[in-house]
Coordinates of C-alpha atoms in Angstrom, one line a residue:
X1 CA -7.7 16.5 -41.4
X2 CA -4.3 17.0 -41.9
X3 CA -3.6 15.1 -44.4
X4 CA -6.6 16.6 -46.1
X5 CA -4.9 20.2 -45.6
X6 CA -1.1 18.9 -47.4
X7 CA -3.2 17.7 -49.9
X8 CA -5.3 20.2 -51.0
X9 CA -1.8 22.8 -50.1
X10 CA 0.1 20.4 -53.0
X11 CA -2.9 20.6 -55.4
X12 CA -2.7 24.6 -55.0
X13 CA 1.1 24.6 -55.5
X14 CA 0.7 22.5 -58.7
X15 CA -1.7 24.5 -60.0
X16 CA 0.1 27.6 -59.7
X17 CA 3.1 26.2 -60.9
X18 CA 1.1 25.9 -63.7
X19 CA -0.2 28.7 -64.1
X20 CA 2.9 30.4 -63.5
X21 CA 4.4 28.2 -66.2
X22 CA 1.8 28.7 -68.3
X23 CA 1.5 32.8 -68.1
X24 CA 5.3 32.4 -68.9
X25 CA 4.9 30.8 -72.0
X26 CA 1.9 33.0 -72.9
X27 CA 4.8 36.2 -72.2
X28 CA 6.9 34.4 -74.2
X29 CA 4.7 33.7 -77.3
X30 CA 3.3 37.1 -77.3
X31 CA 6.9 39.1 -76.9
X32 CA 8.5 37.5 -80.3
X33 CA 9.3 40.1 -82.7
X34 CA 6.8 40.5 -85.7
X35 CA 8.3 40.9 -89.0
X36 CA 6.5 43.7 -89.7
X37 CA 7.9 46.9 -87.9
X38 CA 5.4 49.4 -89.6
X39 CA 3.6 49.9 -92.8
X40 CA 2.2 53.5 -91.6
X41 CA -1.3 52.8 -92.0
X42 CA -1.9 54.7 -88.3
X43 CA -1.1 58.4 -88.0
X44 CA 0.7 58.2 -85.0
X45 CA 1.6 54.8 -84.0
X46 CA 3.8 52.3 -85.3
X47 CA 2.4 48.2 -86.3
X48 CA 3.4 47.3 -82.9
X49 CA 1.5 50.1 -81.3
X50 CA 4.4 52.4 -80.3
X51 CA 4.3 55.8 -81.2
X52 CA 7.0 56.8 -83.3
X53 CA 9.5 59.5 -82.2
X54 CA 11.3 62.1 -84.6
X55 CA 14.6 64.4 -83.3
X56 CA 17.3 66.6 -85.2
X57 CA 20.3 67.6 -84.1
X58 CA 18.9 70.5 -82.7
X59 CA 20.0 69.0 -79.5
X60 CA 23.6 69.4 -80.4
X61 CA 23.2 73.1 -81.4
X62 CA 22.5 71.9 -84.9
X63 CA 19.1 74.2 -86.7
X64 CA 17.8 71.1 -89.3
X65 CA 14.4 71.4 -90.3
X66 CA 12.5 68.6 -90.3
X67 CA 9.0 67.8 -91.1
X68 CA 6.8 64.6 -90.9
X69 CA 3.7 63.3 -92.3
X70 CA 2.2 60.1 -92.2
X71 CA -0.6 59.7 -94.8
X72 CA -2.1 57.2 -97.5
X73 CA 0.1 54.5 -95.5
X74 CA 3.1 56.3 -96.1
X75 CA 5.7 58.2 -94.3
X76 CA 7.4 61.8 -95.9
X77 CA 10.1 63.2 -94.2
X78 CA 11.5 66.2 -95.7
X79 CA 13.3 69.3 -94.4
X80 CA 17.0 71.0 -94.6
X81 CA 20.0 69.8 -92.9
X82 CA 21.8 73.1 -91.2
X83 CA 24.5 71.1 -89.1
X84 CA 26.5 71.8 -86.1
X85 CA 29.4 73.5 -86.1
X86 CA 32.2 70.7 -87.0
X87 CA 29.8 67.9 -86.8
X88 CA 27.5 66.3 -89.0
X89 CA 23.9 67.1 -89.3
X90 CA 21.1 64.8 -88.8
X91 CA 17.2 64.3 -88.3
X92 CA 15.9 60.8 -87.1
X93 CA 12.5 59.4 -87.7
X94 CA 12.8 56.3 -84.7
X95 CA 10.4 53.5 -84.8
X96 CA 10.7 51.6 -81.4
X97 CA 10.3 48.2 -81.1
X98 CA 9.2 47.9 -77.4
X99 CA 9.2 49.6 -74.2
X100 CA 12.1 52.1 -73.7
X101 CA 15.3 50.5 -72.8
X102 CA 13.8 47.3 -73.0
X103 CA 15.9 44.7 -75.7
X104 CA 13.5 43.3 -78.3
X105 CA 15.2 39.7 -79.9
X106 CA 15.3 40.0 -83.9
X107 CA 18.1 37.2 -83.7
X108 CA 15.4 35.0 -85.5
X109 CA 16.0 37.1 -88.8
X110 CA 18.6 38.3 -90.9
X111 CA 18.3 42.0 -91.1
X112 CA 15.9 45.2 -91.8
X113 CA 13.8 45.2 -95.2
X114 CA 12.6 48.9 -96.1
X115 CA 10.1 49.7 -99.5
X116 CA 11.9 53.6 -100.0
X117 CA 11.6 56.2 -102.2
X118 CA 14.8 58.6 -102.1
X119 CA 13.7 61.9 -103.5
X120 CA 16.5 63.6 -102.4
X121 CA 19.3 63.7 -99.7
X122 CA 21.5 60.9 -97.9
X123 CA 19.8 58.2 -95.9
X124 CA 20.5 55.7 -93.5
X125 CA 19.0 53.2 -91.7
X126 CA 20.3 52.1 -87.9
X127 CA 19.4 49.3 -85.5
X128 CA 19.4 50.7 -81.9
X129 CA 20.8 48.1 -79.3
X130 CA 20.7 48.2 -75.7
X131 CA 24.3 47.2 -75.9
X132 CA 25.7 50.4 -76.9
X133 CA 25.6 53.1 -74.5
X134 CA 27.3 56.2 -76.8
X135 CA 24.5 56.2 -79.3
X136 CA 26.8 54.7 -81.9
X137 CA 24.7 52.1 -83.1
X138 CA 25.2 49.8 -86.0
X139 CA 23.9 51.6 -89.6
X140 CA 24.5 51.6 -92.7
X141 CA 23.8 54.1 -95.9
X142 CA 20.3 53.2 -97.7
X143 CA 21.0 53.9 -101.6
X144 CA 18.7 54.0 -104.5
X145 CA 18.6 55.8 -107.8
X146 CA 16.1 58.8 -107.4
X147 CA 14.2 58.1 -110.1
X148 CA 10.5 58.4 -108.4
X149 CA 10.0 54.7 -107.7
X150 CA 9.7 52.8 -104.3
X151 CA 12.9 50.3 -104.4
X152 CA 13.0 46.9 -102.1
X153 CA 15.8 47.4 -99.9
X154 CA 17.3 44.6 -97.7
X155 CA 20.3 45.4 -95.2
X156 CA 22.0 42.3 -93.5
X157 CA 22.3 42.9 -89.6
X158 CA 26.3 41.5 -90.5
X159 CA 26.8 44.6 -93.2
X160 CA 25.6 47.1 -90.6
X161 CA 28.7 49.5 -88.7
X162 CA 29.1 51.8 -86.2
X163 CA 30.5 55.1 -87.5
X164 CA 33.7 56.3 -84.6
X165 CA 34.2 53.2 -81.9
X166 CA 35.4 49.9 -82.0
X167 CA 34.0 48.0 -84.8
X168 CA 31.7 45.3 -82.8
X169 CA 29.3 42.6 -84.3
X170 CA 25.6 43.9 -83.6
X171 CA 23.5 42.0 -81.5
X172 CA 20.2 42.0 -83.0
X173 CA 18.8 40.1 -79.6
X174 CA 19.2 43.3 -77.9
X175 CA 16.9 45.6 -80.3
X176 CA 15.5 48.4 -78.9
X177 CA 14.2 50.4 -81.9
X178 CA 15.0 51.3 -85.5
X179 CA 16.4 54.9 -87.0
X180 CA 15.7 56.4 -90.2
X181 CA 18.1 58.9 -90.4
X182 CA 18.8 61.7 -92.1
X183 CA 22.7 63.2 -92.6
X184 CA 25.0 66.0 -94.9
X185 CA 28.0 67.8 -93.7
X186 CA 26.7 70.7 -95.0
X187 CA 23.2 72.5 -95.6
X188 CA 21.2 70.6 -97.7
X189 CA 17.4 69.2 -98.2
X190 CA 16.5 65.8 -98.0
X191 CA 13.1 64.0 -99.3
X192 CA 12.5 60.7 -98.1
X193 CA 8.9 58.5 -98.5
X194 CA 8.9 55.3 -96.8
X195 CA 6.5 52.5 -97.4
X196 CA 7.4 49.9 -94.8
X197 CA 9.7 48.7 -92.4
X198 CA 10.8 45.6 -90.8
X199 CA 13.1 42.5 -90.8
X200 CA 13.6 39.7 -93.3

């Protein structure tokens, strides 16, 4: 009887091994980054199902305007940049790529790909790693004529920068989200339409 009990005990350990090893896997599989970030064709939520998140730098005493619309499988932002006193103004459109805090591995590509139409204002685009702690992540400036076409842009993870600390090589392993961002010294409107987002 005993040996019928040890027996039966290993089968159950090997098969929840197994399983374990299995549901790992599965975890795995299903957490690799798509390519595809978002293409707006949901109102509220982003391709991977996260809802998007827009801020201004109204939370450093700044008074930008800024307005949202997701429609036709495109994003507008538009609105005025007012800045804080001495600092740079800003509005962010975030697209997250998983659960807050939580790093997301794009190491398997070689940086963001963005369809844009600039109508006006300056634009950047900035991958958010869990690395940095003093919200200077790794950007850089999104440029196209404004000439009322969508434009292909592609921005190598190696040409992105962060703007005041110590220049460090981004680690696109440790993704948390994308910014489209907004930015002037000084008053002034911005106009942006984006078609998609996501890596290359």
């Amino acid at each position: 009887m005993m040996k019928t009990f040890n027996k039966t005990a290993i089968q159950l350990a090997r098969a929840c091994a197994l399983t374990s090893l299995l549901a790992i896997s599965n975890g795995v599989w299903s957490a690799s980054l798509p390519q595809l970030v978002d293409d707006f064709s949901k109102p509220k939520v982003n391709s991977l199902g996260i809802e998007r998140q827009f801020m201004s730098d109204t939370v450093a005493g700044g008074k930008t305007q800024l307005d949202s619309d997701v429609s036709a499988g495109m994003l507008n932002i538009k609105g005025n940049i007012v800045p804080p006193r001495g600092q740079p103004g800003w509005a962010s459109s975030v697209l997250p790529l998983g659960a807050m805090g939580v790093p997301e591995d794009a190491s398997e590509f070689t940086g963001i790909r963005l369809l844009v139409k600039i109508n006006s204002g300056n634009m950047s685009i900035s991958a958010n790693s869990t690395e940095i702690s003093n919200f200077d992540f790794h950007s850089a400036p999104v440029v196209v004529p404004a000439d009322n076409q969508f434009h292909e842009v592609k921005i190598p993870f190696t040409a992105m920068q962060r703007g005041w600390s110590e220049q460090t090589p981004l680690n696109s392993a440790t993704l948390n989200s994308l910014s489209i961002v907004a930015y002037a010294m000084q008053n002034a409107p911005f106009d942006f339409v984006i078609d998609e987002v996501g890596f290359y």
